[in-house]
Amino acid sequence: MHIEKQAVRIGFNPLTDCAALLMASVLGCDERHGIRIVPSREASWAGMRDKLVTGELDAAHALLGMVYGTQLGIGAQRHDMAVLMHLNRNGQAITLSRHLMAQGAVDGASLAGLLQSERRQYVFAQTFPTGTHAMWLYYWLAAHGIDPLRDVRAITIPPSQMVYNLAEGHMDGFCAGEPWGQRAVMDGIGVTVATSQQIWPDHPEKVLATSRAFADAHPNTCRALIAAVLEASRWIDASDENRRATAEILAGGAVVATDRAALLPRMLGRYDDGMGRQWQDAHPLAFHQDGQANYPYLSDGIWFMTQLRRWGLLKAHPDYEATARAVTRVQLYREAAELAGVTAPAGTARSSTLIDGRLWDGSDPERYALAFPIRQR
Amino acid sequence: MSRHLRIVLVHPPRESDASLRAAALQAGLAEAGYQLVASLPADIHLPERIAQLQPDMIIADAESDARDVLEHIVVATRDERRPIVMFTEDDKTSSMEAALEAGVSAYIVAGLQPERIKPVLNVALARFRKEQKLLHELADTKHKLAERKVIDRAKGVLMARHGISEDQAYQRLRTMAMNKNLKLAEVAQRLLDVEDLLG
């Protein structure tokens, strides 16, 4: 197999869920498949997207919603993108300030009650306008009768600034990836009122993205890359020992640069909400799940487009199915999965029930997007 | 023209290498004769401040995490776009050109000589205006095409109803438009509405 490009420059954001990309390089999975991963720590999602578009980065750890935002031209000029594989499921969280907790907001229902009784402007932060955290935050608020566009103010803040801004009282809560939820609890600044897996058990989160042009010109490089990251994902998920070793590497200054104590518990599925409840989560951050977590289901991508439409980021319905098919490299993934000895599911859609009891099976996105009582009109 | 540009420079919220770059750029802008209306920290108040100041151009560090906050502003103000200029340490001209294609108006390399800043900003602004003009023209053309379709359909209705030629149908629509002081497309749309109603 001729590898078109051997050194692959991959952007990552310093978060727990960039683990598989980094471990593919640390464990040497990349070399086994004839490539070399050159990780590049990036400061922002928008910067990462620009660098994918300009070709300064070959591939990146990306928010699934952001890939579709780029494909459909939300914010920046539209650009054809490709999703090679999914990197993880679950493991994000919604954190409220301790001040709000002291006023009785300990979950979605009590937050809705507080908004009714004490009227002022509430501010909630997410990490990117078309990103996954914005969608989890909006979905969760709306599921409790809170309109994220009218009843509160939603802002964008970099993940690493969340805890600081919450401590300073600049905002009431945030939705971000780990370790920032755990960090807020550890530092006694916030409490975890919902995990993203409570909103959608086994939801898709970060993906490995490239521009369409890169995927078209470098199919063998992409296959090798997917196979290498699949092997690393399988290794991380194989044991708690491996997760500990991964946390050790992530905690280092070149990656997330935070205490291992903030990273490790939730990587092992051990949660502490900061309000006295501790539990072993049934749907913790997953990197592999025998390949289930990595398979790029079309219905997962379509779901994000329904939410972009729901919140008015898309002014009209896109061609959901055709867009998802153009972006998602299912065939490339299948071939790479075979190289790595990973089984790929047969279908391209899966069905899940979300926190508001609604069933999502990918079958009628237009109707699904319009069926929510709370949405932009 | 350039002397009256209202420029806002966005700097990281806390001290870092990036804010040193911002300070250097600020000095360069001043030397080049630009008036900065504000140098704002990229914190949670940024969107409000930008909304108040309504600058002609925003300049920010491409390598800062404040980029995502700026992205929020871009998405929230999609209907009233303004040029955004990024500065970076990366001097690969290829990536700058591609960035221009991608919709960011310009990438300036930090440490750029003050005398070079002015032409770069002027090009960025010109480019942004041209792009806006093209977008408007595109919207205009689409609108005209849609009108054309409505008029053609209305002509078809008249021709079938009255057994007249295309030219005669067009004359009738035009006379009606002049008498009612309406646009041709509006008359055509009304005719189609009535047609829909009566079947």
XYZ file of C-alpha atoms in Angstrom:
576
model
C 0.000 0.000 0.000
C 1.503 3.311 -1.069
C 1.166 5.902 1.698
C 0.718 9.284 0.023
C 1.919 11.290 3.022
C 3.839 9.737 5.874
C 4.127 12.537 8.415
C 0.607 13.541 9.406
C 0.172 16.789 11.292
C -2.762 16.466 13.677
C -4.236 19.297 15.720
C -5.652 18.611 19.165
C -7.253 20.698 21.861
C -5.999 20.075 25.415
C -8.911 17.954 26.705
C -9.225 14.417 28.086
C -10.837 13.163 24.902
C -7.849 13.845 22.641
C -6.298 10.760 24.307
C -6.533 8.251 21.448
C -4.779 10.566 18.985
C -1.870 11.138 21.319
C -1.638 7.534 22.431
C -1.540 6.372 18.796
C 1.746 8.246 18.580
C 3.043 7.357 22.081
C 2.321 3.630 21.622
C 3.793 3.583 18.120
C 0.525 2.477 16.468
C 1.231 5.060 13.784
C 4.584 3.558 12.805
C 3.092 0.083 12.605
C 0.843 1.415 9.838
C 3.588 3.288 8.008
C 2.813 6.838 9.130
C 4.073 9.228 11.764
C 1.616 11.356 13.765
C 2.938 14.840 14.482
C 0.667 16.223 17.207
C 0.086 19.966 17.302
C -1.467 21.545 20.385
C -4.015 24.165 19.299
C -5.553 26.965 21.319
C -8.963 27.248 19.671
C -11.496 25.285 17.632
C -11.847 28.085 15.087
C -8.079 28.196 14.610
C -8.072 24.428 14.127
C -10.811 24.671 11.504
C -8.933 27.419 9.614
C -5.776 25.306 9.610
C -7.646 22.273 8.284
C -9.059 24.435 5.512
C -5.667 25.948 4.629
C -3.884 22.597 4.851
C -1.598 23.689 7.656
C -3.045 20.748 9.584
C -3.764 17.422 7.870
C -6.286 16.209 10.418
C -7.708 17.267 13.757
C -9.496 16.319 16.961
C -12.759 18.104 16.202
C -16.263 18.731 17.533
C -18.761 16.808 15.397
C -21.096 19.821 15.285
C -18.252 22.088 14.173
C -17.471 19.850 11.187
C -21.068 20.217 9.978
C -21.017 23.943 10.731
C -17.991 24.249 8.424
C -19.519 22.019 5.742
C -22.663 24.175 5.748
C -20.891 27.541 5.998
C -22.006 28.721 9.441
C -19.719 31.546 10.583
C -16.997 31.061 8.005
C -17.145 30.445 4.282
C -18.361 26.903 3.622
C -15.715 24.279 3.029
C -16.003 20.581 2.226
C -15.025 18.456 5.202
C -14.582 14.779 5.994
C -15.170 12.756 9.153
C -12.837 9.735 9.216
C -13.929 8.219 12.526
C -15.421 9.041 15.910
C -12.937 9.437 18.755
C -15.114 9.062 21.825
C -18.525 8.934 23.386
C -19.793 10.586 26.586
C -17.720 12.334 29.233
C -18.786 16.002 29.048
C -20.682 17.739 31.833
C -22.855 20.677 32.823
C -21.592 22.553 35.878
C -23.491 25.157 37.905
C -21.848 27.607 40.296
C -21.926 26.847 44.025
C -23.784 30.105 44.437
C -26.637 28.794 42.272
C -26.578 25.505 44.177
C -26.908 27.412 47.460
C -30.057 28.956 45.997
C -31.468 25.518 45.361
C -30.484 24.789 41.737
C -29.185 21.228 41.945
C -30.644 19.817 38.722
C -32.568 20.892 35.628
C -35.976 21.078 37.306
C -34.775 23.149 40.257
C -32.806 25.436 37.919
C -36.016 26.067 35.950
C -37.764 26.848 39.258
C -35.045 29.306 40.274
C -35.258 31.070 36.891
C -38.978 31.535 37.526
C -38.675 32.835 41.072
C -35.571 34.996 40.833
C -35.697 36.934 37.607
C -32.363 38.261 36.374
C -30.095 37.532 33.465
C -28.519 34.091 33.786
C -25.332 33.439 31.813
C -24.204 30.018 30.629
C -21.059 29.277 28.672
C -20.241 26.678 26.060
C -17.113 26.212 23.980
C -18.035 26.877 20.333
C -21.179 28.236 18.637
C -21.775 25.109 16.513
C -19.993 22.735 18.868
C -21.186 19.748 20.828
C -21.220 21.577 24.187
C -23.514 24.281 22.882
C -25.899 21.544 21.695
C -25.762 19.593 25.003
C -26.327 22.774 26.997
C -29.244 23.935 24.820
C -30.801 20.469 24.714
C -30.589 20.060 28.478
C -32.028 23.518 29.229
C -34.853 23.039 26.727
C -35.657 19.578 28.117
C -36.420 21.370 31.391
C -38.558 24.037 29.786
C -35.822 26.695 29.649
C -35.444 28.400 26.271
C -31.669 28.806 25.748
C -32.225 31.629 23.237
C -34.679 33.693 25.267
C -34.596 32.781 28.956
C -30.820 32.852 29.424
C -27.741 34.279 27.742
C -25.398 31.754 26.153
C -21.790 32.742 25.519
C -18.638 31.108 24.167
C -15.594 30.758 26.438
C -12.462 28.622 25.990
C -12.636 25.446 28.145
C -9.587 26.372 30.210
C -11.207 29.676 31.265
C -14.481 28.144 32.478
C -13.498 27.489 36.089
C -11.915 30.927 36.499
C -14.981 32.742 35.138
C -17.324 30.661 37.289
C -15.223 31.462 40.372
C -15.275 35.179 39.544
C -19.079 35.131 39.310
C -19.046 36.148 35.637
C -21.430 33.334 34.809
C -23.821 30.841 36.354
C -22.761 27.637 34.694
C -21.063 25.993 31.754
C -20.928 22.929 29.575
C -17.469 21.702 28.591
C -15.349 18.618 28.168
C -13.324 17.106 30.986
C -11.263 17.743 33.011
C -13.030 21.096 33.485
C -16.204 19.789 35.167
C -14.151 17.707 37.590
C -11.760 20.628 38.156
C -14.659 22.905 39.200
C -15.872 20.295 41.699
C -12.338 19.676 43.031
C -11.722 23.376 43.518
C -15.049 23.809 45.322
C -16.308 26.290 42.709
C -19.073 24.388 40.961
C -21.258 21.295 41.075
C -22.037 18.774 38.354
C -25.777 18.889 37.709
C -25.782 16.746 34.570
C -23.396 14.622 32.579
C -23.708 14.662 28.807
C -24.457 10.910 28.923
C -27.589 11.725 30.951
C -28.698 13.889 28.030
C -27.940 11.189 25.440
C -26.486 7.886 26.671
C -23.516 6.972 24.442
C -23.703 10.165 22.416
C -21.021 10.922 19.817
C -18.553 13.645 20.791
C -15.167 14.332 19.175
C -14.264 13.056 15.732
C -11.165 12.778 13.587
C -11.731 15.310 10.805
C -9.893 16.362 7.645
C -10.840 18.517 4.714
C -12.535 16.612 1.910
C -9.615 17.523 -0.369
C -7.134 15.888 2.017
C -9.173 12.693 2.335
C -9.603 12.477 -1.444
C -5.904 12.976 -2.168
C -4.573 10.754 0.639
C -6.862 7.728 1.015
C -4.096 5.372 2.160
C -2.745 7.865 4.671
C -6.302 8.167 6.015
C -6.718 4.381 6.238
C -3.419 4.068 8.106
C -4.389 6.907 10.417
C -7.796 5.437 11.243
C -6.263 2.003 11.861
C -3.592 3.480 14.161
C -6.094 5.498 16.191
C -8.428 2.470 16.403
C -5.603 0.425 17.908
C -4.829 3.146 20.425
C -8.544 3.465 21.320
C -8.772 -0.277 21.885
C -5.680 -0.167 24.080
C -6.975 2.693 26.273
C -10.337 0.969 26.795
C -8.736 -2.429 27.541
C -8.049 -1.830 31.247
C -8.049 0.664 34.093
C -4.273 0.315 34.136
C -4.085 1.572 30.576
C -6.414 4.455 31.398
C -4.158 5.388 34.318
C -1.110 5.405 32.054
C -3.016 7.537 29.546
C -4.039 10.025 32.252
C -0.382 10.277 33.268
C 0.602 11.305 29.750
C -2.350 13.690 29.283
C -1.640 15.486 32.565
C 1.793 16.510 31.302
C 2.579 20.091 30.379
C 2.670 19.371 26.646
C -0.928 18.150 26.637
C -3.631 19.254 29.105
C -1.274 20.585 31.771
C -3.452 19.932 34.810
C -3.397 17.623 37.852
C -3.712 13.952 37.157
C -6.186 14.023 40.062
C -8.526 16.173 37.931
C -8.226 13.895 34.918
C -8.256 10.378 36.234
C -11.489 9.826 38.230
C -13.899 10.605 35.400
C -11.691 8.753 32.919
C -12.320 5.740 35.128
C -16.043 6.530 35.266
C -15.890 7.650 38.912
C -18.023 10.713 39.472
C -18.417 13.068 42.408
C -20.980 15.804 41.799
C -19.691 18.093 44.545
C -23.011 17.795 46.386
C -22.219 14.600 48.276
C -23.122 12.057 45.623
C -20.533 9.665 44.254
C -21.137 6.995 41.666
C -19.638 4.681 39.096
C -21.179 5.832 35.839
C -22.996 3.385 33.559
C -22.014 5.328 30.411
C -18.623 6.881 31.102
C -16.184 8.395 28.621
C -15.555 5.622 26.098
C -12.853 5.502 23.453
C -13.613 2.203 21.769
C -16.476 -0.070 22.979
C -15.330 -2.790 20.541
C -15.461 -0.235 17.749
C -19.029 0.961 18.467
C -17.686 4.275 19.775
C -15.509 4.800 16.696
C -17.961 3.932 13.936
C -19.133 7.101 12.170
C -22.900 6.564 12.148
C -24.612 8.811 9.609
C -27.508 9.297 12.008
C -25.082 10.825 14.556
C -24.009 13.484 12.068
C -27.587 14.127 10.993
C -28.610 14.707 14.618
C -26.214 17.650 14.857
C -27.668 19.183 11.710
C -31.185 18.881 13.200
C -29.986 20.821 16.240
C -28.210 23.481 14.145
C -31.549 23.918 12.369
C -33.488 23.844 15.637
C -31.525 26.773 17.061
C -31.603 28.849 13.881
C -27.886 28.442 13.094
C -29.153 26.979 9.832
C -31.910 29.109 8.362
C -33.303 26.320 6.193
C -33.240 22.532 6.268
C -30.105 21.172 4.605
C -30.274 17.970 2.592
C -29.595 16.017 5.791
C -28.926 12.600 4.318
C -26.826 13.772 1.348
C -24.726 16.092 3.526
C -24.026 13.346 6.068
C -23.104 10.934 3.270
C -20.748 13.455 1.674
C -18.982 14.216 4.961
C -18.782 10.763 6.544
C -16.169 8.405 5.090
C -17.907 5.185 6.092
C -16.234 3.094 3.387
C -12.756 4.362 4.273
C -13.494 3.590 7.915
C -14.633 0.052 7.097
C -11.450 -0.698 5.173
C -9.284 0.737 7.950
C -11.220 -1.155 10.630
C -10.410 -4.356 8.772
C -6.715 -3.451 8.877
C -6.962 -3.000 12.637
C -9.104 -6.094 13.166
C -12.064 -4.108 14.442
C -15.639 -5.069 13.586
C -17.738 -2.340 11.969
C -21.517 -2.382 12.490
C -23.586 -3.160 9.387
C -26.068 -0.263 9.326
C -25.523 3.468 9.132
C -28.142 4.541 11.699
C -28.717 3.773 15.361
C -31.568 4.695 17.640
C -31.404 6.351 21.045
C -33.798 7.922 23.510
C -32.677 11.315 24.780
C -33.310 13.022 28.123
C -36.673 14.475 27.058
C -37.959 11.036 26.087
C -37.715 11.712 22.359
C -36.551 8.891 20.150
C -33.873 9.641 17.555
C -33.331 7.023 14.861
C -32.164 9.220 11.991
C -35.224 8.505 9.871
C -37.062 11.822 9.499
C -34.680 14.671 10.432
C -36.883 17.467 9.109
C -39.837 16.412 11.224
C -37.588 15.707 14.218
C -36.072 19.204 14.061
C -39.509 20.848 13.923
C -41.135 18.717 16.616
C -39.403 20.394 19.562
C -41.718 22.779 21.415
C -38.729 24.963 22.316
C -36.786 26.062 19.240
C -36.099 29.161 17.200
C -39.144 30.217 15.195
C -10.350 56.508 4.091
C -8.047 54.313 6.146
C -7.379 57.039 8.713
C -11.000 56.960 9.790
C -11.231 53.225 10.177
C -12.602 52.281 13.579
C -10.331 49.434 14.599
C -10.710 47.217 17.674
C -7.774 45.109 18.770
C -8.623 42.005 20.790
C -5.985 40.811 23.246
C -5.914 37.740 25.523
C -7.509 38.228 28.946
C -4.313 37.614 30.862
C -0.614 38.267 30.286
C 1.132 35.889 27.944
C 3.407 35.771 24.904
C 0.335 36.433 22.817
C -0.419 39.683 24.608
C 3.169 40.797 23.973
C 2.498 40.184 20.290
C -0.681 42.235 20.627
C 1.246 45.075 22.240
C 3.799 45.043 19.402
C 1.022 45.140 16.834
C -0.695 47.971 18.682
C 2.515 50.002 18.509
C 2.834 49.186 14.811
C -0.724 50.338 14.120
C -0.156 53.595 15.968
C 3.038 54.208 14.019
C 1.208 53.518 10.763
C -1.265 56.233 11.691
C -4.251 54.106 12.669
C -6.556 55.131 15.442
C -7.557 52.228 17.644
C -10.962 52.855 19.167
C -10.297 50.163 21.750
C -8.014 47.366 22.799
C -10.333 44.845 24.420
C -9.609 41.776 26.516
C -11.097 38.585 25.095
C -13.340 37.952 28.071
C -17.036 37.308 28.453
C -17.867 40.994 27.929
C -16.289 41.110 24.470
C -19.487 40.457 22.458
C -21.285 43.303 24.254
C -18.392 45.725 23.822
C -18.138 44.951 20.089
C -21.888 45.482 19.752
C -21.579 48.883 21.447
C -18.516 50.052 19.534
C -19.549 48.790 16.074
C -15.959 48.824 14.744
C -15.142 48.717 11.014
C -12.524 46.067 11.573
C -11.486 43.643 14.321
C -7.886 42.520 14.715
C -7.085 39.464 16.847
C -4.370 36.944 17.536
C -4.905 33.851 15.402
C -3.130 31.614 17.919
C -5.091 32.712 20.955
C -7.953 30.784 22.508
C -9.961 34.015 22.216
C -10.499 32.974 18.597
C -13.549 30.935 19.617
C -15.094 33.905 21.427
C -14.654 35.883 18.217
C -16.239 33.031 16.253
C -19.285 33.450 18.497
C -19.456 37.136 17.538
C -19.151 36.258 13.845
C -21.982 33.715 14.080
C -24.177 36.009 16.178
C -23.742 38.937 13.744
C -23.906 36.973 10.499
C -26.253 39.498 8.947
C -23.960 42.474 9.566
C -20.540 41.091 8.794
C -17.308 42.973 9.293
C -13.731 42.155 8.322
C -11.654 40.269 10.845
C -7.897 40.336 10.556
C -5.796 37.707 12.287
C -2.177 38.104 13.183
C 0.128 35.166 13.561
C 3.769 34.180 13.934
C 3.439 31.911 10.953
C 4.858 33.549 7.848
C 3.935 30.853 5.335
C 2.456 32.946 2.563
C 0.595 29.958 1.162
C -1.466 29.635 4.319
C -2.174 33.354 4.321
C -3.508 33.184 0.797
C -5.640 30.196 1.640
C -6.940 31.981 4.724
C -8.109 34.789 2.493
C -9.978 32.274 0.380
C -11.521 30.834 3.520
C -13.241 34.045 4.505
C -10.939 35.521 7.112
C -10.003 38.824 5.522
C -6.279 38.724 6.184
C -3.558 37.036 8.146
C -0.847 39.475 9.209
C 2.507 38.163 10.309
C 3.454 39.582 13.691
C 6.521 41.778 13.697
C 5.467 43.178 10.343
C 7.139 46.525 9.575
C 4.799 49.439 10.365
C 5.003 50.695 6.780
C 3.696 47.322 5.576
C 0.728 47.218 7.953
C -1.234 49.900 6.174
C -1.271 48.265 2.721
C -2.143 44.895 4.260
C -5.116 46.350 6.154
C -6.240 48.287 3.096
C -6.149 45.131 0.996
C -8.084 43.270 3.677
C -10.764 45.929 3.757
C -10.988 46.169 -0.024
C -11.225 42.433 -0.251
C -13.956 42.311 2.365
C -15.966 44.994 0.568
C -15.595 43.205 -2.741
C -16.769 39.958 -1.183
C -19.778 41.713 0.373
C -20.589 43.281 -2.995
C -20.435 39.889 -4.700
C -22.681 38.394 -2.027
C -25.195 41.190 -2.526
C -25.055 40.764 -6.287
C -25.588 37.047 -5.914
C -28.612 37.610 -3.682
C -29.896 40.179 -6.155
C -29.481 37.832 -9.116
C -31.239 35.028 -7.265
C -34.093 37.396 -6.479
C -34.372 38.485 -10.107
C -34.394 34.894 -11.288
C -37.197 34.105 -8.867
C -39.165 37.102 -10.169
C -38.566 35.948 -13.729
C -40.086 32.582 -12.895
C -43.196 34.147 -11.373
C -43.701 36.372 -14.422
C -43.263 33.418 -16.802
C -45.809 31.365 -14.880
C -48.295 34.252 -14.878
C -47.830 34.694 -18.632
C -48.530 30.982 -19.076
C -51.780 31.291 -17.128
C -52.933 34.256 -19.206
C -52.015 32.537 -22.472
C -53.980 29.398 -21.546
C -56.976 31.335 -20.203
C -57.391 33.779 -23.019
C -55.728 31.988 -25.903
C -53.334 34.882 -26.504
C -49.681 35.031 -27.512
C -46.822 35.335 -25.073
C -46.226 38.889 -26.183
C -49.865 39.827 -25.613
C -49.792 38.210 -22.169
C -46.748 40.220 -21.296
C -48.399 43.463 -22.508
C -51.425 42.800 -20.296
C -49.262 42.253 -17.239
C -47.286 45.376 -17.980
C -50.365 47.549 -18.484
C -51.837 46.265 -15.233
C -48.565 46.977 -13.426
C -48.462 50.549 -14.730
C -52.110 51.210 -13.892
C -51.776 49.874 -10.363
C -48.328 51.352 -9.879
C -46.909 47.939 -8.949
C -43.869 45.991 -9.966
C -44.385 43.502 -12.774
C -43.450 40.612 -10.482
C -46.010 41.742 -7.896
C -48.825 41.794 -10.441
C -47.744 38.361 -11.651
C -47.706 37.021 -8.088
C -51.209 38.413 -7.428
C -52.488 36.772 -10.566
C -50.982 33.442 -9.495
C -52.469 33.822 -6.006
C -55.925 34.338 -7.461
C -55.351 31.413 -9.788
C -54.450 29.246 -6.782
C -57.515 30.402 -4.893
C -59.983 29.817 -7.709
C -58.216 26.765 -9.091
